[in-house]
């Protein structure tokens, strides 16, 4: 007897893969930072500390929220390098190039293509395509993930798409970097840092317009990507030292977490203090990115092996949920807030909405809730089925469901005819 065709996807994520809870928490924190930054720009609502009447607030963290993108880059490299780090220490096996390519494509492309289609059809005026390049050329550049290379297409179609260009370009060179990293991890990390430092120093000598564009290109982020790769290696290396060593260093890891968190807040404050200086944000990023990278390395490794309470706090349910929907929330949060604001769907008591204190905070929450709903629907109904079953598997499941519905309809019609 022939068995029924399987719907299993050979490229689906395996349950045997070890899960790093801290990474989920950090990814949730990354998307939260980005949302806080963009919604601060859109609403100008400064989040107050409760019961302080606004005298103490979180504007410093909101302003620094754009650094969440840099945290995303760091975590992306960590996740890609983690299987390689395990192999370096005699654990697990390497994914094939086919598996690697498929997993990157099925994760990035469907939601990206869906967003491009909906924005081009429904909201073409929000982020217009480049008049200089032309409509179809701009679309082709986005499909090829090279749109971020040029100022006129850097923010077209969707303002957050520039970072996906950087991400995919890193995916292309990662197999080569991983080959060297498995042999000489510290050397590869040092070379990536050196390239990033030299590149950023060069861009700071250019006219400000050129600098701002070049500051957000792949070479300028190589130290962050390298830091994520090195963190994966260090995390596995520490684990291999055995439970006795881990127990001995647990309290020390907690101290490192606290110091890293304090240092991160000091960095945020340093960025906040120069906010009124011309072009201060990209200049600060260019000068402090490597330091930020080292803080992330220390924080991630230490938090993974600190006391369980630390992991529970950092990988709480809220951040883990945000991590799960982070990709689609990243794509849609700014668009949704702008649509609500610019179409007047949430009215204010003043001609300029941001002059209305009530509008500012209510708009923030309305947009945040709407964005979470949209991102959740796309994640659970579109992204995750594709990740689990693949395109072919989803198509087969869809056909089976449609056939089942049609069979039920025929049965109900026959029953009615017999009565």
mmCIF file of C-alpha atoms in Angstrom:
data_model
loop_
_atom_site.group_PDB
_atom_site.id
_atom_site.type_symbol
_atom_site.label_atom_id
_atom_site.label_comp_id
_atom_site.label_asym_id
_atom_site.label_seq_id
_atom_site.Cartn_x
_atom_site.Cartn_y
_atom_site.Cartn_z
ATOM 1 C CA UNK A 1 0.000 0.000 0.000
ATOM 2 C CA UNK A 2 1.402 3.356 -0.999
ATOM 3 C CA UNK A 3 1.905 5.907 1.776
ATOM 4 C CA UNK A 4 0.415 9.364 1.549
ATOM 5 C CA UNK A 5 2.762 12.083 0.355
ATOM 6 C CA UNK A 6 4.511 13.833 3.201
ATOM 7 C CA UNK A 7 4.110 17.550 3.759
ATOM 8 C CA UNK A 8 7.297 17.828 5.757
ATOM 9 C CA UNK A 9 9.704 20.495 4.635
ATOM 10 C CA UNK A 10 13.310 19.232 4.539
ATOM 11 C CA UNK A 11 14.533 22.774 5.132
ATOM 12 C CA UNK A 12 12.289 23.497 8.131
ATOM 13 C CA UNK A 13 14.001 24.406 11.399
ATOM 14 C CA UNK A 14 14.784 21.339 13.498
ATOM 15 C CA UNK A 15 13.610 21.018 17.074
ATOM 16 C CA UNK A 16 16.995 19.604 17.977
ATOM 17 C CA UNK A 17 18.623 22.949 17.420
ATOM 18 C CA UNK A 18 19.523 24.463 20.771
ATOM 19 C CA UNK A 19 17.553 27.585 21.566
ATOM 20 C CA UNK A 20 19.148 30.661 23.102
ATOM 21 C CA UNK A 21 16.438 32.426 25.085
ATOM 22 C CA UNK A 22 18.523 35.555 25.612
ATOM 23 C CA UNK A 23 18.670 36.086 21.854
ATOM 24 C CA UNK A 24 14.871 36.105 21.699
ATOM 25 C CA UNK A 25 14.777 38.696 24.451
ATOM 26 C CA UNK A 26 17.376 40.865 22.732
ATOM 27 C CA UNK A 27 15.553 40.627 19.404
ATOM 28 C CA UNK A 28 12.359 41.717 21.133
ATOM 29 C CA UNK A 29 14.284 44.584 22.711
ATOM 30 C CA UNK A 30 15.704 45.551 19.312
ATOM 31 C CA UNK A 31 12.298 45.902 17.671
ATOM 32 C CA UNK A 32 10.941 47.721 20.718
ATOM 33 C CA UNK A 33 13.779 50.256 20.475
ATOM 34 C CA UNK A 34 13.135 50.840 16.774
ATOM 35 C CA UNK A 35 9.397 51.315 17.340
ATOM 36 C CA UNK A 36 10.041 53.709 20.228
ATOM 37 C CA UNK A 37 12.330 55.795 18.026
ATOM 38 C CA UNK A 38 10.025 56.023 15.026
ATOM 39 C CA UNK A 39 6.903 56.654 17.098
ATOM 40 C CA UNK A 40 8.735 59.359 19.031
ATOM 41 C CA UNK A 41 9.461 60.997 15.660
ATOM 42 C CA UNK A 42 5.861 60.619 14.466
ATOM 43 C CA UNK A 43 3.981 61.605 17.638
ATOM 44 C CA UNK A 44 6.587 63.531 19.664
ATOM 45 C CA UNK A 45 5.223 61.795 22.751
ATOM 46 C CA UNK A 46 7.875 61.551 25.453
ATOM 47 C CA UNK A 47 7.083 58.569 27.667
ATOM 48 C CA UNK A 48 6.979 59.717 31.310
ATOM 49 C CA UNK A 49 8.002 57.660 34.291
ATOM 50 C CA UNK A 50 4.750 56.990 36.191
ATOM 51 C CA UNK A 51 3.978 59.260 39.137
ATOM 52 C CA UNK A 52 6.669 61.815 38.206
ATOM 53 C CA UNK A 53 4.376 64.126 36.186
ATOM 54 C CA UNK A 54 6.835 63.968 33.316
ATOM 55 C CA UNK A 55 9.809 65.311 35.261
ATOM 56 C CA UNK A 56 11.529 61.963 34.687
ATOM 57 C CA UNK A 57 10.989 60.366 31.307
ATOM 58 C CA UNK A 58 12.337 57.896 28.770
ATOM 59 C CA UNK A 59 13.167 60.317 25.962
ATOM 60 C CA UNK A 60 16.833 59.342 26.112
ATOM 61 C CA UNK A 61 15.945 55.713 25.343
ATOM 62 C CA UNK A 62 13.404 56.718 22.701
ATOM 63 C CA UNK A 63 15.982 58.893 20.966
ATOM 64 C CA UNK A 64 18.578 56.118 21.044
ATOM 65 C CA UNK A 65 16.072 53.628 19.641
ATOM 66 C CA UNK A 66 17.563 53.690 16.142
ATOM 67 C CA UNK A 67 20.427 51.664 17.600
ATOM 68 C CA UNK A 68 17.958 48.783 17.638
ATOM 69 C CA UNK A 69 18.815 48.285 13.964
ATOM 70 C CA UNK A 70 22.449 47.769 14.931
ATOM 71 C CA UNK A 71 21.349 45.245 17.544
ATOM 72 C CA UNK A 72 19.411 43.424 14.807
ATOM 73 C CA UNK A 73 22.578 43.173 12.699
ATOM 74 C CA UNK A 74 24.527 41.834 15.684
ATOM 75 C CA UNK A 75 21.883 39.191 16.436
ATOM 76 C CA UNK A 76 21.558 38.174 12.798
ATOM 77 C CA UNK A 77 25.268 37.392 12.596
ATOM 78 C CA UNK A 78 25.057 35.539 15.912
ATOM 79 C CA UNK A 79 22.294 33.262 14.640
ATOM 80 C CA UNK A 80 24.099 32.555 11.376
ATOM 81 C CA UNK A 81 27.393 31.798 13.123
ATOM 82 C CA UNK A 82 25.987 29.692 15.954
ATOM 83 C CA UNK A 83 25.941 26.357 14.037
ATOM 84 C CA UNK A 84 29.501 27.054 12.865
ATOM 85 C CA UNK A 85 30.607 27.800 16.431
ATOM 86 C CA UNK A 86 29.233 24.448 17.595
ATOM 87 C CA UNK A 87 31.079 22.639 14.810
ATOM 88 C CA UNK A 88 34.306 24.429 15.772
ATOM 89 C CA UNK A 89 34.012 22.858 19.225
ATOM 90 C CA UNK A 90 33.016 19.408 18.014
ATOM 91 C CA UNK A 91 29.245 19.742 18.243
ATOM 92 C CA UNK A 92 26.546 19.502 15.572
ATOM 93 C CA UNK A 93 26.968 19.739 11.817
ATOM 94 C CA UNK A 94 27.149 22.517 9.275
ATOM 95 C CA UNK A 95 24.095 23.442 7.199
ATOM 96 C CA UNK A 96 24.586 22.963 3.488
ATOM 97 C CA UNK A 97 24.765 25.980 1.207
ATOM 98 C CA UNK A 98 21.406 24.907 -0.223
ATOM 99 C CA UNK A 99 19.800 24.796 3.212
ATOM 100 C CA UNK A 100 21.416 28.086 4.218
ATOM 101 C CA UNK A 101 20.233 29.843 1.068
ATOM 102 C CA UNK A 102 16.726 28.436 1.316
ATOM 103 C CA UNK A 103 16.309 29.398 4.976
ATOM 104 C CA UNK A 104 17.483 32.959 4.347
ATOM 105 C CA UNK A 105 15.240 33.313 1.295
ATOM 106 C CA UNK A 106 12.074 31.855 2.826
ATOM 107 C CA UNK A 107 12.519 34.043 5.892
ATOM 108 C CA UNK A 108 13.225 37.344 4.124
ATOM 109 C CA UNK A 109 11.578 37.294 0.712
ATOM 110 C CA UNK A 110 7.843 36.461 1.135
ATOM 111 C CA UNK A 111 7.063 39.174 3.707
ATOM 112 C CA UNK A 112 9.306 41.609 1.840
ATOM 113 C CA UNK A 113 7.585 40.946 -1.486
ATOM 114 C CA UNK A 114 4.158 41.162 0.133
ATOM 115 C CA UNK A 115 4.998 44.538 1.673
ATOM 116 C CA UNK A 116 6.404 45.849 -1.612
ATOM 117 C CA UNK A 117 3.277 44.783 -3.501
ATOM 118 C CA UNK A 118 0.832 46.284 -1.013
ATOM 119 C CA UNK A 119 2.740 49.547 -0.657
ATOM 120 C CA UNK A 120 3.229 50.035 -4.390
ATOM 121 C CA UNK A 121 -0.446 49.341 -5.106
ATOM 122 C CA UNK A 122 -2.181 50.907 -2.099
ATOM 123 C CA UNK A 123 0.197 53.604 -0.832
ATOM 124 C CA UNK A 124 2.426 54.694 -3.715
ATOM 125 C CA UNK A 125 2.547 58.273 -2.454
ATOM 126 C CA UNK A 126 3.864 57.425 1.016
ATOM 127 C CA UNK A 127 7.402 56.451 0.010
ATOM 128 C CA UNK A 128 7.536 57.343 -3.707
ATOM 129 C CA UNK A 129 9.811 55.478 -6.051
ATOM 130 C CA UNK A 130 12.851 57.342 -7.290
ATOM 131 C CA UNK A 131 12.086 59.982 -9.917
ATOM 132 C CA UNK A 132 15.749 59.868 -10.887
ATOM 133 C CA UNK A 133 15.864 56.105 -11.497
ATOM 134 C CA UNK A 134 12.319 55.569 -12.673
ATOM 135 C CA UNK A 135 9.542 53.352 -11.336
ATOM 136 C CA UNK A 136 10.622 49.969 -12.669
ATOM 137 C CA UNK A 137 14.326 50.531 -12.111
ATOM 138 C CA UNK A 138 13.643 51.354 -8.471
ATOM 139 C CA UNK A 139 11.572 48.186 -8.081
ATOM 140 C CA UNK A 140 14.290 46.071 -9.703
ATOM 141 C CA UNK A 141 16.883 47.602 -7.383
ATOM 142 C CA UNK A 142 14.735 46.644 -4.397
ATOM 143 C CA UNK A 143 14.273 43.134 -5.732
ATOM 144 C CA UNK A 144 18.048 42.879 -6.051
ATOM 145 C CA UNK A 145 18.611 44.401 -2.585
ATOM 146 C CA UNK A 146 20.921 47.108 -3.931
ATOM 147 C CA UNK A 147 18.527 50.013 -3.365
ATOM 148 C CA UNK A 148 20.327 51.025 -0.176
ATOM 149 C CA UNK A 149 23.500 51.814 -2.114
ATOM 150 C CA UNK A 150 22.120 55.017 -3.618
ATOM 151 C CA UNK A 151 20.668 58.069 -1.838
ATOM 152 C CA UNK A 152 17.604 58.404 -4.096
ATOM 153 C CA UNK A 153 16.456 54.799 -3.529
ATOM 154 C CA UNK A 154 17.709 54.411 0.038
ATOM 155 C CA UNK A 155 14.323 55.261 1.556
ATOM 156 C CA UNK A 156 11.917 54.659 -1.318
ATOM 157 C CA UNK A 157 8.923 52.241 -1.247
ATOM 158 C CA UNK A 158 9.376 51.701 2.521
ATOM 159 C CA UNK A 159 11.708 53.752 4.682
ATOM 160 C CA UNK A 160 12.967 50.742 6.667
ATOM 161 C CA UNK A 161 13.892 48.638 3.623
ATOM 162 C CA UNK A 162 17.427 50.066 3.524
ATOM 163 C CA UNK A 163 18.523 47.774 6.358
ATOM 164 C CA UNK A 164 17.276 44.691 4.506
ATOM 165 C CA UNK A 165 19.668 45.591 1.704
ATOM 166 C CA UNK A 166 22.545 45.590 4.201
ATOM 167 C CA UNK A 167 21.302 42.336 5.726
ATOM 168 C CA UNK A 168 21.021 40.439 2.446
ATOM 169 C CA UNK A 169 24.403 41.700 1.274
ATOM 170 C CA UNK A 170 25.872 40.256 4.466
ATOM 171 C CA UNK A 171 24.098 36.957 3.773
ATOM 172 C CA UNK A 172 25.907 36.787 0.438
ATOM 173 C CA UNK A 173 29.393 37.124 1.926
ATOM 174 C CA UNK A 174 28.713 35.169 5.124
ATOM 175 C CA UNK A 175 29.660 31.698 3.783
ATOM 176 C CA UNK A 176 33.121 33.010 2.900
ATOM 177 C CA UNK A 177 33.469 34.755 6.256
ATOM 178 C CA UNK A 178 32.290 31.611 8.045
ATOM 179 C CA UNK A 179 34.898 29.510 6.232
ATOM 180 C CA UNK A 180 37.655 31.724 7.603
ATOM 181 C CA UNK A 181 35.985 32.133 10.984
ATOM 182 C CA UNK A 182 35.916 28.379 11.617
ATOM 183 C CA UNK A 183 39.705 28.370 11.221
ATOM 184 C CA UNK A 184 40.747 31.683 12.773
ATOM 185 C CA UNK A 185 37.812 33.263 14.655
ATOM 186 C CA UNK A 186 39.785 35.992 16.399
ATOM 187 C CA UNK A 187 41.678 36.946 13.259
ATOM 188 C CA UNK A 188 38.510 37.185 11.158
ATOM 189 C CA UNK A 189 36.824 39.280 13.845
ATOM 190 C CA UNK A 190 39.852 41.584 14.035
ATOM 191 C CA UNK A 191 39.932 41.992 10.252
ATOM 192 C CA UNK A 192 36.205 42.765 10.114
ATOM 193 C CA UNK A 193 36.672 45.403 12.828
ATOM 194 C CA UNK A 194 39.663 46.877 11.023
ATOM 195 C CA UNK A 195 37.782 47.152 7.729
ATOM 196 C CA UNK A 196 34.816 48.797 9.462
ATOM 197 C CA UNK A 197 37.004 51.279 11.346
ATOM 198 C CA UNK A 198 39.014 52.263 8.276
ATOM 199 C CA UNK A 199 35.874 52.547 6.164
ATOM 200 C CA UNK A 200 34.041 54.716 8.700
ATOM 201 C CA UNK A 201 37.075 56.937 9.208
ATOM 202 C CA UNK A 202 37.215 57.468 5.439
ATOM 203 C CA UNK A 203 33.504 58.289 5.184
ATOM 204 C CA UNK A 204 33.839 60.962 7.875
ATOM 205 C CA UNK A 205 36.276 62.840 5.624
ATOM 206 C CA UNK A 206 33.642 63.171 2.881
ATOM 207 C CA UNK A 207 30.979 65.868 2.413
ATOM 208 C CA UNK A 208 28.130 65.326 4.859
ATOM 209 C CA UNK A 209 25.630 64.124 2.236
ATOM 210 C CA UNK A 210 27.977 61.406 1.000
ATOM 211 C CA UNK A 211 28.961 60.497 4.560
ATOM 212 C CA UNK A 212 25.371 59.979 5.721
ATOM 213 C CA UNK A 213 24.655 57.620 2.814
ATOM 214 C CA UNK A 214 27.925 55.678 3.075
ATOM 215 C CA UNK A 215 27.748 55.437 6.863
ATOM 216 C CA UNK A 216 24.811 53.028 6.491
ATOM 217 C CA UNK A 217 26.446 50.625 4.044
ATOM 218 C CA UNK A 218 27.618 47.073 4.778
ATOM 219 C CA UNK A 219 31.354 47.833 5.299
ATOM 220 C CA UNK A 220 30.448 50.267 8.061
ATOM 221 C CA UNK A 221 28.621 47.522 9.978
ATOM 222 C CA UNK A 222 31.189 44.730 9.643
ATOM 223 C CA UNK A 223 32.386 45.093 13.234
ATOM 224 C CA UNK A 224 28.817 44.597 14.484
ATOM 225 C CA UNK A 225 28.359 41.532 12.293
ATOM 226 C CA UNK A 226 31.759 40.249 13.390
ATOM 227 C CA UNK A 227 30.806 40.845 17.007
ATOM 228 C CA UNK A 228 27.723 38.697 16.605
ATOM 229 C CA UNK A 229 29.817 35.910 15.095
ATOM 230 C CA UNK A 230 32.398 36.101 17.876
ATOM 231 C CA UNK A 231 29.658 36.082 20.518
ATOM 232 C CA UNK A 232 28.319 32.800 19.149
ATOM 233 C CA UNK A 233 31.788 31.289 19.417
ATOM 234 C CA UNK A 234 32.367 32.608 22.946
ATOM 235 C CA UNK A 235 28.972 31.414 24.110
ATOM 236 C CA UNK A 236 29.626 27.851 22.939
ATOM 237 C CA UNK A 237 33.214 27.925 24.246
ATOM 238 C CA UNK A 238 32.076 28.945 27.740
ATOM 239 C CA UNK A 239 29.454 26.199 27.735
ATOM 240 C CA UNK A 240 32.085 23.598 26.866
ATOM 241 C CA UNK A 241 34.080 24.439 29.999
ATOM 242 C CA UNK A 242 31.670 22.336 32.059
ATOM 243 C CA UNK A 243 29.067 22.847 34.755
ATOM 244 C CA UNK A 244 31.595 23.347 37.549
ATOM 245 C CA UNK A 245 33.152 26.312 35.764
ATOM 246 C CA UNK A 246 29.741 27.736 34.853
ATOM 247 C CA UNK A 247 28.602 27.554 38.478
ATOM 248 C CA UNK A 248 31.777 29.275 39.623
ATOM 249 C CA UNK A 249 31.428 32.203 37.228
ATOM 250 C CA UNK A 250 27.656 32.666 37.560
ATOM 251 C CA UNK A 251 27.859 35.505 40.081
ATOM 252 C CA UNK A 252 30.592 37.190 38.059
ATOM 253 C CA UNK A 253 28.428 36.989 34.966
ATOM 254 C CA UNK A 254 25.692 38.854 36.807
ATOM 255 C CA UNK A 255 28.126 41.665 37.582
ATOM 256 C CA UNK A 256 29.146 41.828 33.914
ATOM 257 C CA UNK A 257 25.481 42.054 32.883
ATOM 258 C CA UNK A 258 24.929 44.957 35.268
ATOM 259 C CA UNK A 259 28.064 46.774 34.096
ATOM 260 C CA UNK A 260 27.218 46.211 30.426
ATOM 261 C CA UNK A 261 23.674 47.482 30.958
ATOM 262 C CA UNK A 262 24.970 50.561 32.775
ATOM 263 C CA UNK A 263 27.493 51.189 29.996
ATOM 264 C CA UNK A 264 24.758 50.887 27.386
ATOM 265 C CA UNK A 265 22.633 53.458 29.196
ATOM 266 C CA UNK A 266 25.641 55.773 29.426
ATOM 267 C CA UNK A 267 26.118 55.399 25.677
ATOM 268 C CA UNK A 268 22.459 56.236 25.115
ATOM 269 C CA UNK A 269 22.853 59.308 27.291
ATOM 270 C CA UNK A 270 25.998 60.374 25.450
ATOM 271 C CA UNK A 271 24.107 60.180 22.158
ATOM 272 C CA UNK A 272 21.183 62.079 23.660
ATOM 273 C CA UNK A 273 23.395 64.897 24.914
ATOM 274 C CA UNK A 274 24.642 65.748 21.389
ATOM 275 C CA UNK A 275 21.189 65.614 19.781
ATOM 276 C CA UNK A 276 21.140 69.324 18.888
ATOM 277 C CA UNK A 277 24.477 69.285 17.065
ATOM 278 C CA UNK A 278 24.400 69.097 13.230
ATOM 279 C CA UNK A 279 24.332 65.516 11.917
ATOM 280 C CA UNK A 280 25.162 64.290 15.405
ATOM 281 C CA UNK A 281 23.378 60.937 15.099
ATOM 282 C CA UNK A 282 25.299 59.415 12.160
ATOM 283 C CA UNK A 283 28.574 60.915 13.388
ATOM 284 C CA UNK A 284 28.053 59.436 16.853
ATOM 285 C CA UNK A 285 27.194 56.045 15.375
ATOM 286 C CA UNK A 286 30.276 56.107 13.196
ATOM 287 C CA UNK A 287 32.554 56.910 16.123
ATOM 288 C CA UNK A 288 30.998 54.627 18.762
ATOM 289 C CA UNK A 289 29.852 51.549 16.826
ATOM 290 C CA UNK A 290 32.785 49.342 17.800
ATOM 291 C CA UNK A 291 32.411 50.243 21.476
ATOM 292 C CA UNK A 292 28.690 49.473 21.252
ATOM 293 C CA UNK A 293 29.628 46.133 19.687
ATOM 294 C CA UNK A 294 31.892 45.201 22.617
ATOM 295 C CA UNK A 295 29.130 46.079 25.075
ATOM 296 C CA UNK A 296 26.737 43.784 23.191
ATOM 297 C CA UNK A 297 29.279 40.952 23.218
ATOM 298 C CA UNK A 298 29.800 41.213 26.963
ATOM 299 C CA UNK A 299 26.103 41.577 27.701
ATOM 300 C CA UNK A 300 24.970 38.634 25.547
ATOM 301 C CA UNK A 301 27.550 36.134 26.790
ATOM 302 C CA UNK A 302 27.206 37.150 30.425
ATOM 303 C CA UNK A 303 23.398 37.218 30.378
ATOM 304 C CA UNK A 304 23.312 33.713 28.899
ATOM 305 C CA UNK A 305 25.280 32.277 31.836
ATOM 306 C CA UNK A 306 24.147 34.586 34.634
ATOM 307 C CA UNK A 307 21.581 33.575 37.246
ATOM 308 C CA UNK A 308 18.301 32.200 35.878
ATOM 309 C CA UNK A 309 16.478 35.265 37.207
ATOM 310 C CA UNK A 310 18.471 37.405 34.790
ATOM 311 C CA UNK A 311 17.459 35.233 31.843
ATOM 312 C CA UNK A 312 13.837 35.244 32.986
ATOM 313 C CA UNK A 313 13.783 39.034 33.059
ATOM 314 C CA UNK A 314 15.508 39.506 29.709
ATOM 315 C CA UNK A 315 13.643 36.730 27.902
ATOM 316 C CA UNK A 316 10.204 37.536 29.318
ATOM 317 C CA UNK A 317 7.017 36.668 27.464
ATOM 318 C CA UNK A 318 6.442 40.165 26.126
ATOM 319 C CA UNK A 319 9.904 40.479 24.557
ATOM 320 C CA UNK A 320 9.760 36.896 23.292
ATOM 321 C CA UNK A 321 6.450 37.629 21.569
ATOM 322 C CA UNK A 322 7.845 40.812 20.030
ATOM 323 C CA UNK A 323 10.822 38.761 18.872
ATOM 324 C CA UNK A 324 8.521 36.310 17.131
ATOM 325 C CA UNK A 325 6.740 39.028 15.129
ATOM 326 C CA UNK A 326 9.770 41.332 14.914
ATOM 327 C CA UNK A 327 10.381 41.059 11.170
ATOM 328 C CA UNK A 328 6.863 42.012 10.117
ATOM 329 C CA UNK A 329 6.550 44.533 12.933
ATOM 330 C CA UNK A 330 9.746 46.138 11.658
ATOM 331 C CA UNK A 331 8.386 46.303 8.107
ATOM 332 C CA UNK A 332 4.951 47.678 8.991
ATOM 333 C CA UNK A 333 5.101 49.736 12.198
ATOM 334 C CA UNK A 334 6.207 53.011 10.604
ATOM 335 C CA UNK A 335 3.851 52.663 7.644
ATOM 336 C CA UNK A 336 0.834 52.033 9.877
ATOM 337 C CA UNK A 337 1.582 54.996 12.137
ATOM 338 C CA UNK A 338 2.042 57.299 9.162
ATOM 339 C CA UNK A 339 -1.189 56.130 7.522
ATOM 340 C CA UNK A 340 -3.172 56.758 10.708
ATOM 341 C CA UNK A 341 -1.611 60.186 11.171
ATOM 342 C CA UNK A 342 -1.553 61.465 7.589
ATOM 343 C CA UNK A 343 -5.051 60.245 6.725
ATOM 344 C CA UNK A 344 -6.505 61.766 9.885
ATOM 345 C CA UNK A 345 -7.860 58.471 11.190
ATOM 346 C CA UNK A 346 -7.084 59.572 14.763
ATOM 347 C CA UNK A 347 -8.090 63.186 15.111
ATOM 348 C CA UNK A 348 -6.508 65.780 17.379
ATOM 349 C CA UNK A 349 -7.945 68.821 19.124
ATOM 350 C CA UNK A 350 -5.378 71.098 17.454
ATOM 351 C CA UNK A 351 -4.654 71.869 13.773
ATOM 352 C CA UNK A 352 -1.193 70.364 14.202
ATOM 353 C CA UNK A 353 -1.787 66.963 15.855
ATOM 354 C CA UNK A 354 1.528 66.898 17.707
ATOM 355 C CA UNK A 355 0.472 70.066 19.575
ATOM 356 C CA UNK A 356 -2.278 68.079 21.308
ATOM 357 C CA UNK A 357 -0.863 66.279 24.396
ATOM 358 C CA UNK A 358 -3.744 63.791 24.474
ATOM 359 C CA UNK A 359 -3.335 62.964 20.786
ATOM 360 C CA UNK A 360 0.372 62.297 21.235
ATOM 361 C CA UNK A 361 0.060 59.466 23.731
ATOM 362 C CA UNK A 362 -3.184 57.996 22.395
ATOM 363 C CA UNK A 363 -1.812 58.015 18.853
ATOM 364 C CA UNK A 364 1.290 56.216 20.098
ATOM 365 C CA UNK A 365 -0.742 53.389 21.626
ATOM 366 C CA UNK A 366 -3.268 53.176 18.775
ATOM 367 C CA UNK A 367 -0.469 52.828 16.225
ATOM 368 C CA UNK A 368 1.459 50.370 18.391
ATOM 369 C CA UNK A 369 -1.553 48.111 18.920
ATOM 370 C CA UNK A 370 -2.536 48.271 15.237
ATOM 371 C CA UNK A 371 1.018 47.434 14.192
ATOM 372 C CA UNK A 372 1.167 44.446 16.531
ATOM 373 C CA UNK A 373 -2.136 43.138 15.159
ATOM 374 C CA UNK A 374 -1.021 43.474 11.534
ATOM 375 C CA UNK A 375 2.420 42.000 12.226
ATOM 376 C CA UNK A 376 0.891 39.084 14.147
ATOM 377 C CA UNK A 377 -1.545 38.265 11.354
ATOM 378 C CA UNK A 378 1.179 38.275 8.708
ATOM 379 C CA UNK A 379 3.564 36.308 10.921
ATOM 380 C CA UNK A 380 1.140 33.560 11.962
ATOM 381 C CA UNK A 381 -0.900 33.312 8.756
ATOM 382 C CA UNK A 382 1.829 33.882 6.178
ATOM 383 C CA UNK A 383 5.417 33.852 7.418
ATOM 384 C CA UNK A 384 5.395 30.932 9.852
ATOM 385 C CA UNK A 385 3.482 28.489 7.615
ATOM 386 C CA UNK A 386 6.012 29.164 4.859
ATOM 387 C CA UNK A 387 8.910 28.674 7.259
ATOM 388 C CA UNK A 388 7.454 25.417 8.552
ATOM 389 C CA UNK A 389 6.086 23.815 5.394
ATOM 390 C CA UNK A 390 7.732 25.661 2.517
ATOM 391 C CA UNK A 391 5.963 26.973 -0.564
ATOM 392 C CA UNK A 392 5.098 23.510 -1.883
ATOM 393 C CA UNK A 393 3.860 22.270 1.476
ATOM 394 C CA UNK A 394 1.659 25.333 1.975
ATOM 395 C CA UNK A 395 0.212 24.913 -1.512
ATOM 396 C CA UNK A 396 -0.640 21.256 -0.842
ATOM 397 C CA UNK A 397 -2.245 22.118 2.501
ATOM 398 C CA UNK A 398 -4.258 24.910 0.882
ATOM 399 C CA UNK A 399 -5.514 22.582 -1.861
ATOM 400 C CA UNK A 400 -6.457 19.927 0.696
ATOM 401 C CA UNK A 401 -8.432 22.465 2.747
ATOM 402 C CA UNK A 402 -10.211 23.784 -0.332
ATOM 403 C CA UNK A 403 -11.062 20.239 -1.385
ATOM 404 C CA UNK A 404 -12.428 19.572 2.097
ATOM 405 C CA UNK A 405 -14.614 22.684 1.993
ATOM 406 C CA UNK A 406 -15.953 21.733 -1.441
ATOM 407 C CA UNK A 407 -16.726 18.206 -0.250
ATOM 408 C CA UNK A 408 -18.643 19.604 2.734
ATOM 409 C CA UNK A 409 -20.615 21.899 0.427
ATOM 410 C CA UNK A 410 -21.541 18.989 -1.846
ATOM 411 C CA UNK A 411 -22.607 16.899 1.135
ATOM 412 C CA UNK A 412 -24.817 19.680 2.496
ATOM 413 C CA UNK A 413 -26.410 20.200 -0.934
ATOM 414 C CA UNK A 414 -27.138 16.462 -1.250
ATOM 415 C CA UNK A 415 -28.678 16.375 2.231
ATOM 416 C CA UNK A 416 -30.928 19.312 1.401
ATOM 417 C CA UNK A 417 -31.952 17.624 -1.832
ATOM 418 C CA UNK A 418 -32.960 14.443 -0.005
ATOM 419 C CA UNK A 419 -35.148 16.253 2.522
#
